[in-house]
PDB file of C-alpha atoms and ligand atoms in Angstrom:
ATOM      1  CA  MET N 631      20.755  -2.444 -21.948  1.00  0.00           C
ATOM      2  CA  VAL N 632      21.851   1.093 -20.968  1.00  0.00           C
ATOM      3  CA  GLN N 633      22.904   2.875 -24.049  1.00  0.00           C
ATOM      4  CA  SER N 634      23.614   6.867 -23.476  1.00  0.00           C
ATOM      5  CA  THR N 635      25.939   7.830 -20.679  1.00  0.00           C
ATOM      6  CA  PRO N 636      23.896   7.015 -17.685  1.00  0.00           C
ATOM      7  CA  SER N 637      24.628   9.976 -15.120  1.00  0.00           C
ATOM      8  CA  PRO N 638      22.134  11.348 -12.697  1.00  0.00           C
ATOM      9  CA  ASP N 639      19.630  13.595 -13.969  1.00  0.00           C
ATOM     10  CA  THR N 640      19.259  17.023 -12.658  1.00  0.00           C
ATOM     11  CA  THR N 641      17.713  16.224  -9.374  1.00  0.00           C
ATOM     12  CA  GLY N 642      20.835  13.705  -8.547  1.00  0.00           C
ATOM     13  CA  THR N 643      18.701  10.807  -9.092  1.00  0.00           C
ATOM     14  CA  LEU N 644      19.280   7.890 -11.206  1.00  0.00           C
ATOM     15  CA  ALA N 645      16.851   5.753 -13.099  1.00  0.00           C
ATOM     16  CA  ARG N 646      15.029   3.798 -10.696  1.00  0.00           C
ATOM     17  CA  ARG N 647      11.999   0.720 -10.796  1.00  0.00           C
ATOM     18  CA  GLY N 648       8.984   1.769  -8.858  1.00  0.00           C
ATOM     19  CA  LEU N 649       8.043  -0.138  -5.739  1.00  0.00           C
ATOM     20  CA  MET N 650       4.636  -1.139  -4.460  1.00  0.00           C
ATOM     21  CA  PHE N 651       4.157   0.177  -0.762  1.00  0.00           C
ATOM     22  CA  ILE N 652       1.483  -2.042   0.688  1.00  0.00           C
ATOM     23  CA  LEU N 653       0.386  -0.275   4.189  1.00  0.00           C
ATOM     24  CA  SER N 654      -2.104  -2.829   6.033  1.00  0.00           C
ATOM     25  CA  SER N 655      -3.738  -2.852   9.379  1.00  0.00           C
ATOM     26  CA  PRO N 656      -6.711  -3.878  11.550  1.00  0.00           C
ATOM     27  CA  SER N 657      -9.626  -1.721  10.529  1.00  0.00           C
ATOM     28  CA  GLY N 658      -9.108   1.629  12.529  1.00  0.00           C
ATOM     29  CA  ALA N 659      -5.562   1.614  13.167  1.00  0.00           C
ATOM     30  CA  GLY N 660      -4.856   4.276  10.983  1.00  0.00           C
ATOM     31  CA  LYS N 661      -3.710   3.307   7.569  1.00  0.00           C
ATOM     32  CA  THR N 662      -6.094   5.609   5.880  1.00  0.00           C
ATOM     33  CA  THR N 663      -4.548   8.528   7.472  1.00  0.00           C
ATOM     34  CA  ILE N 664      -0.943   7.552   7.154  1.00  0.00           C
ATOM     35  CA  ALA N 665      -1.558   6.709   3.430  1.00  0.00           C
ATOM     36  CA  ARG N 666      -3.253  10.374   3.222  1.00  0.00           C
ATOM     37  CA  MET N 667      -0.376  12.045   4.565  1.00  0.00           C
ATOM     38  CA  LEU N 668       2.301  10.200   2.881  1.00  0.00           C
ATOM     39  CA  LEU N 669       0.717  10.917  -0.692  1.00  0.00           C
ATOM     40  CA  GLU N 670       0.214  14.897   0.128  1.00  0.00           C
ATOM     41  CA  HIS N 671       3.763  14.766   1.294  1.00  0.00           C
ATOM     42  CA  ASP N 672       5.346  12.863  -1.434  1.00  0.00           C
ATOM     43  CA  PRO N 673       4.857  13.685  -5.163  1.00  0.00           C
ATOM     44  CA  GLN N 674       6.586  10.420  -6.511  1.00  0.00           C
ATOM     45  CA  LEU N 675       4.019   8.098  -4.462  1.00  0.00           C
ATOM     46  CA  ARG N 676       0.487   7.378  -6.159  1.00  0.00           C
ATOM     47  CA  ASN N 677      -2.275   5.664  -4.881  1.00  0.00           C
ATOM     48  CA  SER N 678      -3.486   2.434  -6.364  1.00  0.00           C
ATOM     49  CA  VAL N 679      -7.288   2.807  -6.568  1.00  0.00           C
ATOM     50  CA  SER N 680      -8.895  -0.368  -5.688  1.00  0.00           C
ATOM     51  CA  CYS N 681     -12.206  -1.765  -6.912  1.00  0.00           C
ATOM     52  CA  THR N 682     -14.887  -2.726  -4.523  1.00  0.00           C
ATOM     53  CA  THR N 683     -18.427  -3.440  -4.413  1.00  0.00           C
ATOM     54  CA  ARG N 684     -19.507  -1.873  -1.006  1.00  0.00           C
ATOM     55  CA  GLN N 685     -21.433   1.438  -0.714  1.00  0.00           C
ATOM     56  CA  PRO N 686     -19.211   4.676  -0.855  1.00  0.00           C
ATOM     57  CA  ARG N 687     -19.102   6.290   2.746  1.00  0.00           C
ATOM     58  CA  PRO N 688     -19.786  10.092   3.346  1.00  0.00           C
ATOM     59  CA  GLY N 689     -17.176  11.995   1.584  1.00  0.00           C
ATOM     60  CA  GLU N 690     -15.650   9.096  -0.611  1.00  0.00           C
ATOM     61  CA  ILE N 691     -15.179   9.998  -3.981  1.00  0.00           C
ATOM     62  CA  ASP N 692     -15.486   7.311  -7.033  1.00  0.00           C
ATOM     63  CA  GLY N 693     -12.287   7.184  -8.817  1.00  0.00           C
ATOM     64  CA  GLU N 694     -10.505   8.550  -6.250  1.00  0.00           C
ATOM     65  CA  HIS N 695     -10.939   6.626  -2.817  1.00  0.00           C
ATOM     66  CA  TYR N 696     -12.370   3.818  -4.866  1.00  0.00           C
ATOM     67  CA  HIS N 697     -13.923   2.695  -7.772  1.00  0.00           C
ATOM     68  CA  PHE N 698     -17.391   1.800  -6.746  1.00  0.00           C
ATOM     69  CA  ILE N 699     -18.556  -1.133  -8.917  1.00  0.00           C
ATOM     70  CA  THR N 700     -21.696  -3.897  -8.759  1.00  0.00           C
ATOM     71  CA  HIS N 701     -20.870  -7.250  -8.279  1.00  0.00           C
ATOM     72  CA  GLU N 702     -21.216  -8.136 -11.626  1.00  0.00           C
ATOM     73  CA  GLN N 703     -18.639  -5.782 -12.743  1.00  0.00           C
ATOM     74  CA  PHE N 704     -16.622  -7.090 -10.279  1.00  0.00           C
ATOM     75  CA  ASP N 705     -16.951 -10.922 -11.334  1.00  0.00           C
ATOM     76  CA  ALA N 706     -16.447  -9.892 -15.018  1.00  0.00           C
ATOM     77  CA  MET N 707     -13.384  -8.354 -14.081  1.00  0.00           C
ATOM     78  CA  VAL N 708     -12.084 -11.473 -12.084  1.00  0.00           C
ATOM     79  CA  GLU N 709     -13.297 -13.681 -15.289  1.00  0.00           C
ATOM     80  CA  ALA N 710     -11.157 -11.277 -17.437  1.00  0.00           C
ATOM     81  CA  GLY N 711      -8.093 -11.417 -15.228  1.00  0.00           C
ATOM     82  CA  GLU N 712      -8.021  -7.737 -14.764  1.00  0.00           C
ATOM     83  CA  PHE N 713      -7.000  -7.890 -11.089  1.00  0.00           C
ATOM     84  CA  LEU N 714      -3.651  -8.134  -9.759  1.00  0.00           C
ATOM     85  CA  GLU N 715      -5.177  -9.909  -6.545  1.00  0.00           C
ATOM     86  CA  TRP N 716      -8.705  -9.926  -5.029  1.00  0.00           C
ATOM     87  CA  ALA N 717     -10.155 -10.368  -1.823  1.00  0.00           C
ATOM     88  CA  THR N 718     -13.368 -10.627   0.021  1.00  0.00           C
ATOM     89  CA  VAL N 719     -13.476  -8.396   3.060  1.00  0.00           C
ATOM     90  CA  PHE N 720     -16.814  -7.863   5.390  1.00  0.00           C
ATOM     91  CA  GLY N 721     -18.496  -9.693   2.769  1.00  0.00           C
ATOM     92  CA  GLN N 722     -17.854  -7.032  -0.037  1.00  0.00           C
ATOM     93  CA  SER N 723     -15.367  -7.643  -2.716  1.00  0.00           C
ATOM     94  CA  TYR N 724     -11.964  -5.580  -3.104  1.00  0.00           C
ATOM     95  CA  GLY N 725      -9.360  -5.846  -5.999  1.00  0.00           C
ATOM     96  CA  THR N 726      -6.327  -4.203  -7.125  1.00  0.00           C
ATOM     97  CA  PRO N 727      -6.530  -3.623 -11.005  1.00  0.00           C
ATOM     98  CA  LYS N 728      -3.746  -4.937 -12.913  1.00  0.00           C
ATOM     99  CA  ALA N 729      -3.042  -2.431 -16.044  1.00  0.00           C
ATOM    100  CA  GLN N 730      -2.232   1.073 -14.507  1.00  0.00           C
ATOM    101  CA  VAL N 731       0.527  -0.341 -11.746  1.00  0.00           C
ATOM    102  CA  LYS N 732       2.208  -2.758 -14.004  1.00  0.00           C
ATOM    103  CA  ALA N 733       3.225   0.111 -16.352  1.00  0.00           C
ATOM    104  CA  GLY N 734       3.782   2.607 -13.748  1.00  0.00           C
ATOM    105  CA  LEU N 735       6.643   0.369 -12.121  1.00  0.00           C
ATOM    106  CA  LYS N 736       8.350   0.306 -15.136  1.00  0.00           C
ATOM    107  CA  ASP N 737       8.584   3.993 -15.305  1.00  0.00           C
ATOM    108  CA  GLY N 738       9.788   4.428 -11.615  1.00  0.00           C
ATOM    109  CA  VAL N 739       6.495   5.172 -10.166  1.00  0.00           C
ATOM    110  CA  ASP N 740       5.889   4.073  -6.590  1.00  0.00           C
ATOM    111  CA  TYR N 741       2.307   2.724  -5.905  1.00  0.00           C
ATOM    112  CA  MET N 742       0.841   2.887  -2.368  1.00  0.00           C
ATOM    113  CA  PHE N 743      -1.646  -0.062  -1.524  1.00  0.00           C
ATOM    114  CA  ASP N 744      -4.043   0.192   1.458  1.00  0.00           C
ATOM    115  CA  ILE N 745      -5.210  -3.584   1.249  1.00  0.00           C
ATOM    116  CA  ASP N 746      -5.715  -6.203   3.801  1.00  0.00           C
ATOM    117  CA  TRP N 747      -3.230  -9.422   4.428  1.00  0.00           C
ATOM    118  CA  GLN N 748      -4.881 -11.612   1.855  1.00  0.00           C
ATOM    119  CA  GLY N 749      -4.239  -9.217  -0.829  1.00  0.00           C
ATOM    120  CA  THR N 750      -0.488  -8.568   0.379  1.00  0.00           C
ATOM    121  CA  GLN N 751       0.315 -12.088   0.399  1.00  0.00           C
ATOM    122  CA  GLN N 752      -1.222 -12.407  -3.216  1.00  0.00           C
ATOM    123  CA  LEU N 753       0.741  -9.240  -4.429  1.00  0.00           C
ATOM    124  CA  TYR N 754       3.784 -10.690  -2.715  1.00  0.00           C
ATOM    125  CA  GLN N 755       3.633 -14.254  -4.221  1.00  0.00           C
ATOM    126  CA  LYS N 756       3.579 -12.427  -7.695  1.00  0.00           C
ATOM    127  CA  LEU N 757       5.595  -9.639  -7.604  1.00  0.00           C
ATOM    128  CA  GLU N 758       7.920 -10.158  -4.324  1.00  0.00           C
ATOM    129  CA  ARG N 759      10.729  -8.153  -5.524  1.00  0.00           C
ATOM    130  CA  ASP N 760       8.334  -4.627  -5.881  1.00  0.00           C
ATOM    131  CA  VAL N 761       6.719  -5.346  -2.745  1.00  0.00           C
ATOM    132  CA  VAL N 762       7.345  -3.486   0.473  1.00  0.00           C
ATOM    133  CA  ARG N 763       4.895  -4.515   3.414  1.00  0.00           C
ATOM    134  CA  VAL N 764       4.159  -2.420   6.276  1.00  0.00           C
ATOM    135  CA  PHE N 765       1.781  -3.031   8.804  1.00  0.00           C
ATOM    136  CA  LEU N 766       0.489  -0.749  11.643  1.00  0.00           C
ATOM    137  CA  LEU N 767      -0.690  -1.762  14.728  1.00  0.00           C
ATOM    138  CA  PRO N 768      -2.691  -0.002  17.365  1.00  0.00           C
ATOM    139  CA  PRO N 769      -1.150   1.205  20.904  1.00  0.00           C
ATOM    140  CA  SER N 770      -4.040  -1.144  22.662  1.00  0.00           C
ATOM    141  CA  ILE N 771      -7.367  -2.479  21.631  1.00  0.00           C
ATOM    142  CA  GLU N 772      -9.006  -0.031  23.631  1.00  0.00           C
ATOM    143  CA  GLU N 773      -7.526   2.678  21.351  1.00  0.00           C
ATOM    144  CA  LEU N 774      -8.822   0.762  18.523  1.00  0.00           C
ATOM    145  CA  ARG N 775     -11.986   0.891  19.623  1.00  0.00           C
ATOM    146  CA  ARG N 776     -11.909   4.597  20.345  1.00  0.00           C
ATOM    147  CA  ARG N 777     -10.600   5.272  17.029  1.00  0.00           C
ATOM    148  CA  LEU N 778     -13.610   3.151  15.193  1.00  0.00           C
ATOM    149  CA  THR N 779     -16.143   4.801  17.148  1.00  0.00           C
ATOM    150  CA  GLY N 780     -14.623   8.330  16.776  1.00  0.00           C
ATOM    151  CA  ARG N 781     -14.526   7.989  13.023  1.00  0.00           C
ATOM    152  CA  GLY N 782     -18.338   7.945  13.256  1.00  0.00           C
ATOM    153  CA  THR N 783     -18.638   6.238   9.732  1.00  0.00           C
ATOM    154  CA  ASP N 784     -20.059   2.884  11.007  1.00  0.00           C
ATOM    155  CA  SER N 785     -22.730   1.739  13.307  1.00  0.00           C
ATOM    156  CA  ALA N 786     -22.385  -0.145  16.637  1.00  0.00           C
ATOM    157  CA  GLU N 787     -22.912  -3.354  14.722  1.00  0.00           C
ATOM    158  CA  VAL N 788     -20.313  -2.788  12.171  1.00  0.00           C
ATOM    159  CA  ILE N 789     -18.021  -1.358  14.660  1.00  0.00           C
ATOM    160  CA  HIS N 790     -18.620  -4.814  16.473  1.00  0.00           C
ATOM    161  CA  GLY N 791     -17.863  -6.887  13.410  1.00  0.00           C
ATOM    162  CA  ARG N 792     -14.767  -4.673  12.617  1.00  0.00           C
ATOM    163  CA  MET N 793     -13.373  -5.239  16.479  1.00  0.00           C
ATOM    164  CA  GLU N 794     -13.796  -8.713  15.930  1.00  0.00           C
ATOM    165  CA  ARG N 795     -11.902  -9.056  12.542  1.00  0.00           C
ATOM    166  CA  ALA N 796      -9.298  -6.673  13.927  1.00  0.00           C
ATOM    167  CA  ARG N 797      -8.246  -9.399  16.439  1.00  0.00           C
ATOM    168  CA  SER N 798      -7.903 -12.139  13.312  1.00  0.00           C
ATOM    169  CA  GLU N 799      -6.254  -9.450  11.308  1.00  0.00           C
ATOM    170  CA  ILE N 800      -3.619  -8.310  13.800  1.00  0.00           C
ATOM    171  CA  SER N 801      -2.521 -12.161  13.993  1.00  0.00           C
ATOM    172  CA  HIS N 802      -1.075 -11.595  10.247  1.00  0.00           C
ATOM    173  CA  TRP N 803       1.359  -8.989  11.628  1.00  0.00           C
ATOM    174  CA  ASP N 804       4.272 -11.668  10.856  1.00  0.00           C
ATOM    175  CA  GLY N 805       3.416 -11.665   7.356  1.00  0.00           C
ATOM    176  CA  TYR N 806       4.809  -8.312   6.774  1.00  0.00           C
ATOM    177  CA  ASP N 807       8.530  -6.545   6.467  1.00  0.00           C
ATOM    178  CA  TYR N 808       7.895  -3.786   8.851  1.00  0.00           C
ATOM    179  CA  VAL N 809       5.862  -3.099  11.807  1.00  0.00           C
ATOM    180  CA  VAL N 810       4.860   0.202  13.247  1.00  0.00           C
ATOM    181  CA  VAL N 811       2.914   0.886  16.256  1.00  0.00           C
ATOM    182  CA  ASN N 812       0.600   3.890  15.467  1.00  0.00           C
ATOM    183  CA  ASP N 813       0.537   5.695  18.829  1.00  0.00           C
ATOM    184  CA  ASP N 814       1.283   9.228  18.000  1.00  0.00           C
ATOM    185  CA  ILE N 815       0.246  10.076  14.773  1.00  0.00           C
ATOM    186  CA  ALA N 816       3.643  12.212  13.825  1.00  0.00           C
ATOM    187  CA  SER N 817       5.807   9.730  14.843  1.00  0.00           C
ATOM    188  CA  CYS N 818       4.409   6.990  13.002  1.00  0.00           C
ATOM    189  CA  PHE N 819       4.379   9.328  10.000  1.00  0.00           C
ATOM    190  CA  GLU N 820       8.179   9.684  10.181  1.00  0.00           C
ATOM    191  CA  GLU N 821       8.938   6.005  10.665  1.00  0.00           C
ATOM    192  CA  VAL N 822       6.999   5.117   7.424  1.00  0.00           C
ATOM    193  CA  LYS N 823       8.676   8.008   5.734  1.00  0.00           C
ATOM    194  CA  LYS N 824      11.898   6.479   6.699  1.00  0.00           C
ATOM    195  CA  ILE N 825      10.962   2.976   5.319  1.00  0.00           C
ATOM    196  CA  LEU N 826       9.934   3.985   2.522  1.00  0.00           C
ATOM    197  CA  HIS N 827      13.238   6.196   1.928  1.00  0.00           C
ATOM    198  CA  ALA N 828      15.424   3.610   2.713  1.00  0.00           C
ATOM    199  CA  GLU N 829      13.441   0.975   0.203  1.00  0.00           C
ATOM    200  CA  ARG N 830      14.114   3.643  -2.712  1.00  0.00           C
ATOM    201  CA  LEU N 831      17.766   3.055  -2.128  1.00  0.00           C
ATOM    202  CA  ARG N 832      17.670  -0.484  -2.510  1.00  0.00           C
ATOM    203  CA  ARG N 833      20.264  -1.295  -4.919  1.00  0.00           C
ATOM    204  CA  ALA N 834      17.994  -3.745  -7.053  1.00  0.00           C
ATOM    205  CA  ARG N 835      15.827  -1.232  -7.704  1.00  0.00           C
ATOM    206  CA  GLN N 836      18.120   1.364  -9.000  1.00  0.00           C
ATOM    207  CA  THR N 837      18.167   0.421 -12.451  1.00  0.00           C
ATOM    208  CA  GLY N 838      20.320   3.314 -13.341  1.00  0.00           C
ATOM    209  CA  LEU N 839      23.303   1.938 -11.243  1.00  0.00           C
ATOM    210  CA  ILE N 840      24.887  -0.461 -13.654  1.00  0.00           C
ATOM    211  CA  GLY N 841      25.475   2.097 -16.286  1.00  0.00           C
ATOM    212  CA  PHE N 842      26.402   5.214 -13.868  1.00  0.00           C
ATOM    213  CA  VAL N 843      29.074   2.744 -11.953  1.00  0.00           C
ATOM    214  CA  ARG N 844      30.587   1.496 -15.204  1.00  0.00           C
ATOM    215  CA  GLU N 845      31.220   5.080 -16.028  1.00  0.00           C
ATOM    216  CA  LEU N 846      32.876   5.672 -12.554  1.00  0.00           C
ATOM    217  CA  MET N 847      35.283   2.995 -13.343  1.00  0.00           C
ATOM    218  CA  GLN N 848      36.487   3.776 -16.652  1.00  0.00           C
ATOM    219  CA  PRO N 849      39.861   3.926 -16.822  1.00  0.00           C
ATOM    220  CA  ASP N 850      41.676   7.472 -17.139  1.00  0.00           C
ATOM    221  CA  ASP N 851      42.427   8.086 -20.935  1.00  0.00           C
TER     222      ASP N 851
HETATM  223  P1  ADP D 933      -7.792   2.759   8.920  1.00  0.00           P
HETATM  224  O1  ADP D 933      -7.802   3.353   7.583  1.00  0.00           O
HETATM  225  O2  ADP D 933      -6.731   1.801   9.446  1.00  0.00           O
HETATM  226  O3  ADP D 933      -9.409   1.953   9.340  1.00  0.00           O
HETATM  227  P2  ADP D 933      -8.183   5.273   9.879  1.00  0.00           P
HETATM  228  O4  ADP D 933      -7.111   6.107   8.966  1.00  0.00           O
HETATM  229  O5  ADP D 933      -9.511   5.679   8.922  1.00  0.00           O
HETATM  230  O6  ADP D 933      -8.099   3.830   9.994  1.00  0.00           O
HETATM  231  O7  ADP D 933      -8.137   5.787  11.711  1.00  0.00           O
HETATM  232  C1  ADP D 933      -9.377   5.315  12.241  1.00  0.00           C
HETATM  233  C2  ADP D 933      -9.772   6.785  13.059  1.00  0.00           C
HETATM  234  O8  ADP D 933      -8.494   6.915  14.030  1.00  0.00           O
HETATM  235  C3  ADP D 933      -9.709   7.996  12.405  1.00  0.00           C
HETATM  236  O9  ADP D 933     -10.543   8.854  12.950  1.00  0.00           O
HETATM  237  C4  ADP D 933      -8.564   8.716  12.567  1.00  0.00           C
HETATM  238  O10 ADP D 933      -8.476  10.402  12.189  1.00  0.00           O
HETATM  239  C5  ADP D 933      -8.181   8.197  13.644  1.00  0.00           C
HETATM  240  N1  ADP D 933      -6.458   8.065  14.204  1.00  0.00           N
HETATM  241  C6  ADP D 933      -5.443   7.362  12.845  1.00  0.00           C
HETATM  242  N2  ADP D 933      -4.282   7.423  14.109  1.00  0.00           N
HETATM  243  C7  ADP D 933      -4.484   8.529  15.159  1.00  0.00           C
HETATM  244  C8  ADP D 933      -3.552   8.410  15.806  1.00  0.00           C
HETATM  245  N3  ADP D 933      -2.158   8.281  15.970  1.00  0.00           N
HETATM  246  N4  ADP D 933      -3.923   8.948  17.009  1.00  0.00           N
HETATM  247  C9  ADP D 933      -5.192   9.217  17.155  1.00  0.00           C
HETATM  248  N5  ADP D 933      -6.279   8.857  16.247  1.00  0.00           N
HETATM  249  C10 ADP D 933      -5.892   8.492  15.205  1.00  0.00           C
HETATM  250  P1  5GP D 934     -12.581   0.046   3.849  1.00  0.00           P
HETATM  251  O1  5GP D 934     -13.944  -0.535   3.429  1.00  0.00           O
HETATM  252  O2  5GP D 934     -12.611   0.194   5.307  1.00  0.00           O
HETATM  253  O3  5GP D 934     -12.430   0.924   2.966  1.00  0.00           O
HETATM  254  O4  5GP D 934     -11.653  -1.217   3.392  1.00  0.00           O
HETATM  255  C1  5GP D 934     -11.910  -2.859   4.154  1.00  0.00           C
HETATM  256  C2  5GP D 934     -10.750  -3.552   4.080  1.00  0.00           C
HETATM  257  O5  5GP D 934     -10.318  -3.867   2.602  1.00  0.00           O
HETATM  258  C3  5GP D 934      -9.504  -2.773   4.863  1.00  0.00           C
HETATM  259  O6  5GP D 934      -8.733  -3.786   5.344  1.00  0.00           O
HETATM  260  C4  5GP D 934      -8.455  -2.526   3.314  1.00  0.00           C
HETATM  261  O7  5GP D 934      -7.110  -2.420   3.276  1.00  0.00           O
HETATM  262  C5  5GP D 934      -8.919  -3.778   2.614  1.00  0.00           C
HETATM  263  N1  5GP D 934      -9.204  -3.427   0.885  1.00  0.00           N
HETATM  264  C6  5GP D 934      -9.192  -2.404   0.304  1.00  0.00           C
HETATM  265  N2  5GP D 934      -8.879  -2.297  -1.049  1.00  0.00           N
HETATM  266  C7  5GP D 934      -8.411  -3.607  -1.203  1.00  0.00           C
HETATM  267  C8  5GP D 934      -8.044  -4.143  -2.501  1.00  0.00           C
HETATM  268  O8  5GP D 934      -8.136  -4.011  -3.341  1.00  0.00           O
HETATM  269  N3  5GP D 934      -7.723  -5.436  -2.022  1.00  0.00           N
HETATM  270  C9  5GP D 934      -7.657  -6.212  -0.695  1.00  0.00           C
HETATM  271  N4  5GP D 934      -7.222  -7.229  -0.755  1.00  0.00           N
HETATM  272  N5  5GP D 934      -8.057  -5.612   0.319  1.00  0.00           N
HETATM  273  C10 5GP D 934      -8.441  -4.241   0.064  1.00  0.00           C
END
């Protein structure tokens, strides 16, 4: 219930519930790049740091890109119900820890999720109204292969596996609210920013509106 006079704050914004911004794509289509650009550009957005059992890639920092944990630790967290969702990808386990996100949403913090379609489905089933699902597609399969090779982080065998999987990941495109083709990086970034902006304006997320509108409708003295 709103108690005090609920006018917009000094930045002109009303109280708002946070949202869960899910960015998925076939591996190599550019979700990490776009996610990083969004996080740098937008201080209201925080990264949801997943746990994974895979090894860190060069340059990846524990606690920032992922929480790198053992299979035993992962299984114990599953057992204790500490994940909002989890999935097995390329034979490794990935999961979204629950605690931080649930508290943050209430305080109007938006979270970015770089997760696959399985995790997206699980989050949508649990928290449908908080979830915004965005899927990035590569402009072509040849370009996807070029990007995976150009990234220089994986062996030829791993790239072959990722290309195989990319085809099946692409088949889940229709489980998303928005689909953006990541051809030119700057245009893709602009489109994704627009989606985020519009979703923040959804009436149901603007929890401060009820009191604000009530105030606007007060009869004159
Ligand atoms: P993902 O996280 O989906 O696996 P990345 O963001 O790691 O993909 O991108 C894969 C590679 O493609 C990286 O080297 C990245 O710099 C490059 N890349 C991403 N988007 C574009 C784009 N629009 N044009 C050209 N290269 C891109
Ligand atoms: P990578 O090993 O390339 O970082 O990620 C491999 C795949 O796992 C990507 O498709 C990525 O979106 C997905 N992923 C990363 N974290 C999570 C998570 O917490 N849950 C789920 N379901 N997938 C994840």
